[in-house]
Amino acid sequence: MRTTELVDGFRHSAPYVNAHRGKTFVVMLGGEALAQNHFRAILNDVALLHSLGIKVVLVYGARPQIDAALAVNGIEPSYHEGVRITDEDSLKVIKQVAGALQFDITARLSMSLSNTPMQGAQINLVSGNFVIAQPLGVDNGIDFCLSGRVRRIDVQGLKRQLDNHCIVLMGPIAASVTGESFNLTAEEIATQVAIKLKADKMIGFSSQNGILDRNGDVIAELMPNDAQNIMSKLAEQGSACVGTMAFLKASIDACRNGVPRCHLVSYLEDGALLQELFSREGIGTQIVTESAERLRCASIADIGGVLNLIRPLEEQGILVRRSREQLEIEIEQFMLIERDGLVIGCAALYPFEEDNAGEFACLVVHPDYRDADRGSLLLKNIINQARNRGYSRLFALTTRSIHWFLEHGFVIEDVEALPQKKKQLYNYQRRSKILALDL
């Protein structure tokens, strides 16, 4: 990596380091992830999150490891509607598997971590009876035996450990109030812990970097209802792995119960967790209660962000230069698209009341975000504003984007079609094309 790339990457990640510090993340490592070569790297990255001041609850699963161990012991796995039926013989094996994985994870996070980003760090890892279980019971005559579900979460106990700068490690075995042990799914534990802790994020891993669309591209963001529709389609097609489907369902439940964002990234790509959390573009799929992007009116606090966005185009002569003082006067005319605190798009509506018209001006979208037609979104919003104000026409001046305006219904006009005040300010040296849209 070149020095400039290192510096740029560090600078771009800094806002996320600050934003995530003190937040609570529930990280779910399914058994599929634990079986991969990148397992150790993922744990190192989890430790890195902890070192950056993030409160981490690490929940691990063991589905493939349990199935393999049951086969070795000559026990045929039994399921009902996708849920494991756990008899006493199965539970003995499951306890051994879960216990061995707990010790492996603990050992990995307790070692010196030499030759890793966490070399020399001291990590306190805590496990305990933070989950109280109860039996699933009988469903349509099928007894789930020692398979259970979450009855209660010791929220205060978890918070005490997190506030003491510990990583909390939780596995798929939990005890009931009667002293029995039950086998739970890691997805349910992670979901309930995230909900009860009011966690800021829940993070899971799959073989792919999230959910893919028909073209094989990652879907960056899904609302819960959209995720539900995709999950139904994947179930019909049988094209998703069990772990991915389970985490997708868990994410939907978590978001609908107050967890703002759930992330799904690949356990096969080294550093996927860090790329997802510390870059604006991310790498996986987010299931969110509210979009990471929002369209809003600009305020005086946005001056710096708008200047950073428009300055490069002003220097190229594409936009007419605006002074900071001028922008402070005009800022209330601007609409912004904001993503994670960064202004990635803007446009302005300047009023010409005496001519019953408005000017669509200063349309800029950040170069990294020009692939989702955000300019059209800003135009649509400005058109709606103009109509609400009762304007009959919207006009724009451009030297480079003539075809874009034509594609959006504008027509080319001459200078005489401009409002009188704008006509007096027209720069004949720039020879900007004039385009107008009847509203």
Short mmCIF file of C-alpha atoms in Angstrom, two decimals:
data_model
loop_
_atom_site.label_atom_id
_atom_site.label_comp_id
_atom_site.label_asym_id
_atom_site.label_seq_id
_atom_site.Cartn_x
_atom_site.Cartn_y
_atom_site.Cartn_z
CA MET A 1 0.00 0.00 0.00
CA ARG A 2 1.33 3.42 -0.95
CA THR A 3 1.76 6.02 1.81
CA THR A 4 -1.00 8.22 0.38
CA GLU A 5 -3.41 5.27 0.38
CA LEU A 6 -2.55 4.52 4.00
CA VAL A 7 -3.05 8.15 5.04
CA ASP A 8 -6.30 8.49 3.07
CA GLY A 9 -7.65 5.25 4.52
CA PHE A 10 -6.78 6.34 8.05
CA ARG A 11 -8.37 9.74 7.58
CA HIS A 12 -11.55 8.29 6.07
CA SER A 13 -11.93 5.81 8.91
CA ALA A 14 -11.42 8.41 11.66
CA PRO A 15 -15.04 9.65 11.70
CA TYR A 16 -16.23 6.08 12.22
CA VAL A 17 -13.73 5.46 15.00
CA ASN A 18 -15.17 8.47 16.80
CA ALA A 19 -18.78 7.56 15.97
CA HIS A 20 -18.44 3.95 17.20
CA ARG A 21 -16.55 4.67 20.44
CA GLY A 22 -18.70 3.80 23.46
CA LYS A 23 -21.33 2.04 21.33
CA THR A 24 -22.52 -1.53 21.92
CA PHE A 25 -22.09 -4.15 19.19
CA VAL A 26 -23.36 -7.73 19.33
CA VAL A 27 -21.18 -9.87 17.05
CA MET A 28 -22.49 -13.31 16.09
CA LEU A 29 -19.98 -15.87 14.84
CA GLY A 30 -21.81 -18.89 13.48
CA GLY A 31 -20.21 -22.29 13.43
CA GLU A 32 -19.58 -21.93 9.70
CA ALA A 33 -17.41 -18.87 10.38
CA LEU A 34 -15.53 -20.62 13.20
CA ALA A 35 -14.62 -23.46 10.83
CA GLN A 36 -12.81 -21.12 8.38
CA ASN A 37 -9.14 -20.23 8.17
CA HIS A 38 -10.07 -16.55 8.63
CA PHE A 39 -11.55 -17.35 12.05
CA ARG A 40 -8.42 -16.12 13.85
CA ALA A 41 -8.29 -12.92 11.79
CA ILE A 42 -11.94 -12.23 12.61
CA LEU A 43 -11.23 -12.61 16.33
CA ASN A 44 -8.27 -10.23 15.97
CA ASP A 45 -10.61 -7.72 14.34
CA VAL A 46 -13.14 -8.16 17.14
CA ALA A 47 -10.34 -7.46 19.60
CA LEU A 48 -9.47 -4.35 17.59
CA LEU A 49 -13.06 -3.11 17.93
CA HIS A 50 -12.74 -3.57 21.68
CA SER A 51 -9.47 -1.59 21.75
CA LEU A 52 -11.22 1.31 19.96
CA GLY A 53 -13.67 1.69 22.84
CA ILE A 54 -16.52 -0.36 21.39
CA LYS A 55 -18.47 -2.54 23.83
CA VAL A 56 -18.55 -6.03 22.36
CA VAL A 57 -20.77 -9.02 23.11
CA LEU A 58 -19.50 -12.01 21.12
CA VAL A 59 -22.04 -14.79 20.55
CA TYR A 60 -20.85 -17.99 18.91
CA GLY A 61 -22.75 -20.82 17.28
CA ALA A 62 -21.73 -24.39 16.52
CA ARG A 63 -24.24 -25.89 14.06
CA PRO A 64 -21.79 -27.73 11.73
CA GLN A 65 -19.47 -28.71 14.58
CA ILE A 66 -22.39 -30.21 16.50
CA ASP A 67 -23.62 -32.16 13.47
CA ALA A 68 -20.12 -33.55 12.89
CA ALA A 69 -19.71 -34.54 16.54
CA LEU A 70 -23.13 -36.22 16.64
CA ALA A 71 -22.18 -38.23 13.54
CA VAL A 72 -18.94 -39.38 15.19
CA ASN A 73 -20.98 -40.53 18.19
CA GLY A 74 -23.47 -42.35 15.98
CA ILE A 75 -26.34 -39.99 16.78
CA GLU A 76 -28.62 -38.99 13.91
CA PRO A 77 -29.47 -35.25 14.06
CA SER A 78 -33.22 -34.66 14.36
CA TYR A 79 -35.04 -31.51 13.31
CA HIS A 80 -38.60 -30.22 13.28
CA GLU A 81 -39.35 -27.17 11.11
CA GLY A 82 -35.65 -26.36 11.00
CA VAL A 83 -35.19 -26.51 14.78
CA ARG A 84 -32.92 -29.13 16.32
CA ILE A 85 -34.55 -31.64 18.69
CA THR A 86 -32.12 -32.13 21.54
CA ASP A 87 -32.39 -35.32 23.60
CA GLU A 88 -30.13 -36.07 26.57
CA ASP A 89 -27.50 -37.94 24.54
CA SER A 90 -27.36 -35.11 22.00
CA LEU A 91 -27.03 -32.50 24.75
CA LYS A 92 -23.97 -34.24 26.19
CA VAL A 93 -22.25 -34.00 22.83
CA ILE A 94 -23.43 -30.41 22.29
CA LYS A 95 -22.02 -29.38 25.67
CA GLN A 96 -18.65 -30.83 24.75
CA VAL A 97 -18.60 -29.05 21.40
CA ALA A 98 -19.78 -25.72 22.81
CA GLY A 99 -17.32 -25.95 25.70
CA ALA A 100 -14.39 -26.73 23.40
CA LEU A 101 -15.25 -23.77 21.15
CA GLN A 102 -15.55 -21.48 24.16
CA PHE A 103 -12.08 -22.47 25.33
CA ASP A 104 -10.66 -22.04 21.80
CA ILE A 105 -12.12 -18.54 21.49
CA THR A 106 -11.02 -17.62 25.00
CA ALA A 107 -7.49 -18.88 24.34
CA ARG A 108 -7.30 -16.94 21.09
CA LEU A 109 -8.41 -13.69 22.70
CA SER A 110 -6.21 -14.26 25.78
CA MET A 111 -2.90 -14.85 23.98
CA SER A 112 -0.34 -12.12 23.43
CA LEU A 113 -1.61 -11.64 19.86
CA SER A 114 1.95 -11.11 18.66
CA ASN A 115 2.30 -10.35 14.96
CA THR A 116 -1.27 -9.07 14.93
CA PRO A 117 -2.70 -5.53 15.12
CA MET A 118 -3.46 -6.25 18.79
CA GLN A 119 0.12 -7.07 19.88
CA GLY A 120 0.65 -6.13 23.51
CA ALA A 121 -3.04 -5.54 24.23
CA GLN A 122 -4.68 -6.88 27.38
CA ILE A 123 -8.18 -8.23 26.81
CA ASN A 124 -10.54 -9.31 29.57
CA LEU A 125 -13.01 -11.94 28.39
CA VAL A 126 -16.02 -12.83 30.52
CA SER A 127 -18.58 -15.64 30.27
CA GLY A 128 -21.44 -16.31 32.66
CA ASN A 129 -25.08 -17.07 33.23
CA PHE A 130 -26.35 -13.94 31.52
CA VAL A 131 -29.08 -15.89 29.68
CA ILE A 132 -31.85 -17.75 31.47
CA ALA A 133 -33.46 -20.39 29.25
CA GLN A 134 -36.74 -22.23 29.11
CA PRO A 135 -37.77 -25.29 27.07
CA LEU A 136 -39.35 -24.92 23.66
CA GLY A 137 -41.85 -27.56 24.77
CA VAL A 138 -44.10 -29.50 22.43
CA ASP A 139 -45.24 -28.37 18.97
CA ASN A 140 -47.87 -30.37 17.07
CA GLY A 141 -47.02 -33.44 19.08
CA ILE A 142 -43.25 -33.02 18.59
CA ASP A 143 -41.31 -32.72 21.83
CA PHE A 144 -38.22 -30.57 21.44
CA CYS A 145 -36.86 -32.08 24.68
CA LEU A 146 -33.80 -30.04 25.74
CA SER A 147 -33.95 -27.48 22.96
CA GLY A 148 -34.78 -24.13 24.50
CA ARG A 149 -35.33 -20.44 23.98
CA VAL A 150 -34.44 -17.27 25.84
CA ARG A 151 -36.58 -16.58 28.86
CA ARG A 152 -34.66 -13.69 30.40
CA ILE A 153 -31.47 -11.68 29.85
CA ASP A 154 -29.43 -10.32 32.77
CA VAL A 155 -29.12 -6.87 31.24
CA GLN A 156 -27.56 -5.21 34.28
CA GLY A 157 -24.99 -7.97 34.61
CA LEU A 158 -24.02 -7.59 30.97
CA LYS A 159 -23.77 -3.81 31.26
CA ARG A 160 -21.52 -4.09 34.32
CA GLN A 161 -19.08 -6.30 32.44
CA LEU A 162 -19.13 -4.10 29.35
CA ASP A 163 -18.61 -0.99 31.45
CA ASN A 164 -15.62 -2.76 33.03
CA HIS A 165 -14.08 -2.99 29.54
CA CYS A 166 -14.66 -6.71 29.14
CA ILE A 167 -15.67 -8.61 26.03
CA VAL A 168 -18.64 -10.81 26.95
CA LEU A 169 -18.56 -14.26 25.33
CA MET A 170 -21.80 -16.21 25.03
CA GLY A 171 -22.43 -19.69 23.60
CA PRO A 172 -25.47 -21.78 22.62
CA ILE A 173 -25.96 -23.45 26.03
CA ALA A 174 -27.96 -21.75 28.78
CA ALA A 175 -29.45 -22.84 32.09
CA SER A 176 -33.02 -22.54 33.31
CA VAL A 177 -34.28 -21.41 36.71
CA THR A 178 -34.63 -25.10 37.63
CA GLY A 179 -30.96 -25.80 36.92
CA GLU A 180 -31.43 -27.65 33.62
CA SER A 181 -29.26 -26.95 30.57
CA PHE A 182 -30.81 -26.20 27.21
CA ASN A 183 -29.54 -25.93 23.66
CA LEU A 184 -30.42 -22.55 22.08
CA THR A 185 -29.65 -21.06 18.70
CA ALA A 186 -26.90 -18.46 18.59
CA GLU A 187 -29.14 -16.28 16.40
CA GLU A 188 -31.84 -16.07 19.06
CA ILE A 189 -29.34 -15.31 21.81
CA ALA A 190 -27.67 -12.59 19.72
CA THR A 191 -31.03 -11.08 18.77
CA GLN A 192 -32.43 -11.00 22.29
CA VAL A 193 -29.20 -9.66 23.76
CA ALA A 194 -29.06 -6.93 21.11
CA ILE A 195 -32.68 -5.95 21.74
CA LYS A 196 -32.46 -5.99 25.54
CA LEU A 197 -29.13 -4.13 25.61
CA LYS A 198 -30.47 -1.62 23.08
CA ALA A 199 -27.34 -2.37 21.07
CA ASP A 200 -26.29 -0.02 18.29
CA LYS A 201 -25.43 -2.85 15.91
CA MET A 202 -25.75 -6.59 15.45
CA ILE A 203 -23.20 -8.16 13.11
CA GLY A 204 -23.21 -11.59 11.48
CA PHE A 205 -21.16 -13.52 8.95
CA SER A 206 -21.99 -15.56 5.86
CA SER A 207 -20.12 -17.13 2.96
CA GLN A 208 -20.97 -14.12 0.79
CA ASN A 209 -20.59 -10.42 1.48
CA GLY A 210 -24.20 -10.01 2.44
CA ILE A 211 -27.28 -10.44 0.24
CA LEU A 212 -26.78 -10.42 -3.54
CA ASP A 213 -29.12 -9.13 -6.24
CA ARG A 214 -29.89 -10.88 -9.54
CA ASN A 215 -26.63 -9.63 -11.06
CA GLY A 216 -24.58 -10.99 -8.19
CA ASP A 217 -23.91 -7.54 -6.73
CA VAL A 218 -24.15 -6.88 -3.01
CA ILE A 219 -27.32 -5.10 -1.87
CA ALA A 220 -25.86 -2.43 0.40
CA GLU A 221 -29.00 -1.63 2.38
CA LEU A 222 -32.35 -3.22 3.10
CA MET A 223 -35.30 -2.13 5.20
CA PRO A 224 -36.86 -4.94 7.27
CA ASN A 225 -39.86 -5.41 4.94
CA ASP A 226 -37.59 -5.65 1.90
CA ALA A 227 -35.37 -8.12 3.73
CA GLN A 228 -38.46 -10.18 4.59
CA ASN A 229 -39.44 -10.35 0.91
CA ILE A 230 -35.94 -11.39 -0.12
CA MET A 231 -35.84 -14.04 2.60
CA SER A 232 -39.12 -15.50 1.31
CA LYS A 233 -37.73 -15.66 -2.23
CA LEU A 234 -34.50 -17.28 -1.07
CA ALA A 235 -36.50 -19.85 0.89
CA GLU A 236 -38.56 -20.70 -2.22
CA GLN A 237 -35.42 -21.03 -4.34
CA GLY A 238 -33.45 -22.88 -1.67
CA SER A 239 -30.46 -20.79 -2.72
CA ALA A 240 -29.25 -19.51 0.66
CA CYS A 241 -27.33 -21.33 3.37
CA VAL A 242 -28.99 -22.06 6.71
CA GLY A 243 -26.74 -19.65 8.60
CA THR A 244 -27.46 -16.75 6.24
CA MET A 245 -31.21 -17.32 6.42
CA ALA A 246 -31.10 -17.57 10.20
CA PHE A 247 -29.15 -14.33 10.58
CA LEU A 248 -31.37 -12.54 8.06
CA LYS A 249 -34.44 -13.49 10.10
CA ALA A 250 -32.64 -12.45 13.30
CA SER A 251 -31.76 -9.08 11.76
CA ILE A 252 -35.36 -8.44 10.77
CA ASP A 253 -36.53 -9.23 14.31
CA ALA A 254 -33.78 -7.08 15.84
CA CYS A 255 -34.50 -4.06 13.63
CA ARG A 256 -38.22 -4.27 14.25
CA ASN A 257 -37.48 -4.23 17.96
CA GLY A 258 -35.23 -1.20 18.03
CA VAL A 259 -31.74 -2.24 16.91
CA PRO A 260 -30.85 0.48 14.35
CA ARG A 261 -28.52 -1.51 12.09
CA CYS A 262 -27.62 -5.13 11.47
CA HIS A 263 -24.70 -6.01 9.21
CA LEU A 264 -24.00 -9.18 7.25
CA VAL A 265 -20.46 -9.65 5.90
CA SER A 266 -18.34 -12.50 4.58
CA TYR A 267 -16.22 -14.74 6.79
CA LEU A 268 -14.20 -15.65 3.69
CA GLU A 269 -12.87 -12.14 2.98
CA ASP A 270 -10.10 -11.01 5.28
CA GLY A 271 -10.94 -7.72 6.98
CA ALA A 272 -14.56 -7.62 5.82
CA LEU A 273 -15.73 -6.64 9.32
CA LEU A 274 -13.43 -3.62 9.40
CA GLN A 275 -14.27 -2.57 5.85
CA GLU A 276 -17.97 -2.67 6.68
CA LEU A 277 -17.69 -0.63 9.86
CA PHE A 278 -14.97 1.88 9.01
CA SER A 279 -15.67 2.92 5.42
CA ARG A 280 -18.54 4.90 3.95
CA GLU A 281 -19.16 2.42 1.17
CA GLY A 282 -19.03 -0.65 3.41
CA ILE A 283 -18.69 -4.11 1.91
CA GLY A 284 -21.73 -6.09 3.05
CA THR A 285 -25.48 -5.73 3.53
CA GLN A 286 -27.11 -3.59 6.20
CA ILE A 287 -30.63 -4.23 7.45
CA VAL A 288 -31.66 -0.87 8.85
CA THR A 289 -34.58 0.83 10.54
CA GLU A 290 -33.64 4.11 8.86
CA SER A 291 -31.61 4.67 5.72
CA ALA A 292 -27.94 5.58 6.13
CA GLU A 293 -28.66 8.33 3.61
CA ARG A 294 -31.15 11.09 4.08
CA LEU A 295 -32.39 14.02 2.04
CA ARG A 296 -32.79 17.20 4.07
CA CYS A 297 -32.69 20.97 4.03
CA ALA A 298 -29.30 22.57 4.56
CA SER A 299 -28.45 24.74 7.56
CA ILE A 300 -25.60 27.08 8.47
CA ALA A 301 -23.76 24.12 10.02
CA ASP A 302 -23.50 22.55 6.54
CA ILE A 303 -21.44 25.36 4.99
CA GLY A 304 -18.18 23.43 5.28
CA GLY A 305 -19.64 20.25 3.82
CA VAL A 306 -21.17 22.06 0.84
CA LEU A 307 -17.95 23.97 0.16
CA ASN A 308 -15.94 20.75 0.19
CA LEU A 309 -18.39 19.30 -2.34
CA ILE A 310 -18.56 22.21 -4.78
CA ARG A 311 -14.98 23.58 -4.64
CA PRO A 312 -13.46 21.01 -7.07
CA LEU A 313 -16.10 21.85 -9.69
CA GLU A 314 -15.59 25.58 -9.16
CA GLU A 315 -11.84 25.13 -9.69
CA GLN A 316 -12.56 23.29 -12.95
CA GLY A 317 -14.82 26.14 -14.09
CA ILE A 318 -17.90 23.90 -14.18
CA LEU A 319 -19.62 25.88 -11.41
CA VAL A 320 -19.59 29.61 -10.82
CA ARG A 321 -17.50 30.31 -7.71
CA ARG A 322 -19.39 31.18 -4.55
CA SER A 323 -17.70 32.85 -1.62
CA ARG A 324 -18.27 31.49 1.87
CA GLU A 325 -20.15 34.70 2.71
CA GLN A 326 -22.44 34.28 -0.29
CA LEU A 327 -23.09 30.66 0.59
CA GLU A 328 -23.96 31.61 4.16
CA ILE A 329 -26.65 33.95 2.78
CA GLU A 330 -27.98 31.34 0.31
CA ILE A 331 -27.64 28.15 2.37
CA GLU A 332 -31.37 27.91 3.15
CA GLN A 333 -32.02 27.51 -0.59
CA PHE A 334 -30.04 24.23 -0.62
CA MET A 335 -31.13 20.62 -0.29
CA LEU A 336 -28.56 18.00 0.76
CA ILE A 337 -28.06 14.26 0.60
CA GLU A 338 -26.16 13.22 3.71
CA ARG A 339 -24.57 9.83 4.32
CA ASP A 340 -23.10 9.04 7.74
CA GLY A 341 -22.46 12.73 8.38
CA LEU A 342 -20.87 13.39 4.97
CA VAL A 343 -22.58 15.71 2.46
CA ILE A 344 -22.54 13.64 -0.75
CA GLY A 345 -24.97 15.69 -2.83
CA CYS A 346 -26.52 19.14 -3.01
CA ALA A 347 -28.74 21.33 -5.16
CA ALA A 348 -30.37 24.73 -4.73
CA LEU A 349 -33.67 26.37 -5.66
CA TYR A 350 -33.31 30.13 -6.16
CA PRO A 351 -36.61 32.05 -6.24
CA PHE A 352 -37.64 34.54 -8.92
CA GLU A 353 -41.06 35.35 -7.50
CA GLU A 354 -41.83 38.24 -9.84
CA ASP A 355 -41.55 35.85 -12.82
CA ASN A 356 -43.27 32.97 -11.04
CA ALA A 357 -40.15 30.86 -11.65
CA GLY A 358 -37.30 29.15 -9.86
CA GLU A 359 -33.71 28.36 -10.78
CA PHE A 360 -32.38 24.83 -10.27
CA ALA A 361 -28.71 25.43 -9.48
CA CYS A 362 -25.51 24.05 -8.00
CA LEU A 363 -26.31 20.37 -8.57
CA VAL A 364 -23.31 18.36 -7.33
CA VAL A 365 -22.93 14.71 -6.34
CA HIS A 366 -19.74 13.38 -4.76
CA PRO A 367 -17.69 11.39 -7.33
CA ASP A 368 -17.88 8.22 -5.20
CA TYR A 369 -21.70 8.28 -5.17
CA ARG A 370 -22.70 8.93 -8.78
CA ASP A 371 -23.94 5.42 -9.48
CA ALA A 372 -27.39 5.62 -7.86
CA ASP A 373 -28.98 8.56 -9.72
CA ARG A 374 -28.89 10.83 -6.67
CA GLY A 375 -28.97 13.85 -8.99
CA SER A 376 -32.44 12.80 -10.14
CA LEU A 377 -33.52 12.51 -6.52
CA LEU A 378 -32.40 16.07 -5.82
CA LEU A 379 -34.10 17.34 -9.00
CA LYS A 380 -37.35 15.63 -8.07
CA ASN A 381 -37.29 17.26 -4.65
CA ILE A 382 -36.56 20.71 -6.10
CA ILE A 383 -39.40 20.30 -8.63
CA ASN A 384 -41.80 19.46 -5.81
CA GLN A 385 -40.65 22.52 -3.86
CA ALA A 386 -41.15 24.73 -6.92
CA ARG A 387 -44.66 23.37 -7.48
CA ASN A 388 -45.55 23.86 -3.82
CA ARG A 389 -44.50 27.49 -4.15
CA GLY A 390 -46.77 27.84 -7.17
CA TYR A 391 -44.00 28.42 -9.73
CA SER A 392 -44.92 27.78 -13.34
CA ARG A 393 -41.38 27.22 -14.61
CA LEU A 394 -38.03 25.88 -13.48
CA PHE A 395 -34.88 26.85 -15.37
CA ALA A 396 -31.22 25.88 -15.16
CA LEU A 397 -27.92 27.05 -16.61
CA THR A 398 -25.24 24.50 -17.50
CA THR A 399 -22.09 24.13 -19.57
CA ARG A 400 -21.62 20.35 -19.22
CA SER A 401 -24.88 18.56 -18.35
CA ILE A 402 -27.12 19.51 -21.27
CA HIS A 403 -28.16 15.96 -22.17
CA TRP A 404 -28.90 15.09 -18.53
CA PHE A 405 -31.39 17.98 -18.36
CA LEU A 406 -32.92 17.06 -21.71
CA GLU A 407 -33.41 13.48 -20.47
CA HIS A 408 -35.32 14.90 -17.50
CA GLY A 409 -37.79 16.86 -19.62
CA PHE A 410 -36.08 20.25 -19.90
CA VAL A 411 -35.93 22.08 -23.22
CA ILE A 412 -33.28 24.48 -24.50
CA GLU A 413 -34.24 28.17 -24.41
CA ASP A 414 -32.47 31.39 -25.34
CA VAL A 415 -31.36 34.17 -23.01
CA GLU A 416 -34.54 36.14 -23.56
CA ALA A 417 -36.52 33.41 -21.79
CA LEU A 418 -34.71 34.09 -18.50
CA PRO A 419 -36.32 36.15 -15.72
CA GLN A 420 -35.28 39.79 -16.02
CA LYS A 421 -33.01 39.77 -12.97
CA LYS A 422 -31.25 36.61 -14.12
CA LYS A 423 -30.92 37.97 -17.66
CA GLN A 424 -28.98 40.95 -16.31
CA LEU A 425 -26.55 38.61 -14.57
CA TYR A 426 -26.04 36.24 -17.53
CA ASN A 427 -22.34 35.75 -18.32
CA TYR A 428 -21.93 35.78 -22.11
CA GLN A 429 -18.32 34.63 -21.81
CA ARG A 430 -19.34 31.35 -20.11
CA ARG A 431 -22.05 30.83 -22.77
CA SER A 432 -24.03 28.56 -20.46
CA LYS A 433 -26.91 26.71 -22.07
CA ILE A 434 -30.33 27.67 -20.74
CA LEU A 435 -32.81 24.89 -20.10
CA ALA A 436 -36.36 25.20 -18.82
CA LEU A 437 -39.07 22.89 -17.53
CA ASP A 438 -42.76 23.80 -17.47
CA LEU A 439 -44.32 22.83 -14.16
#
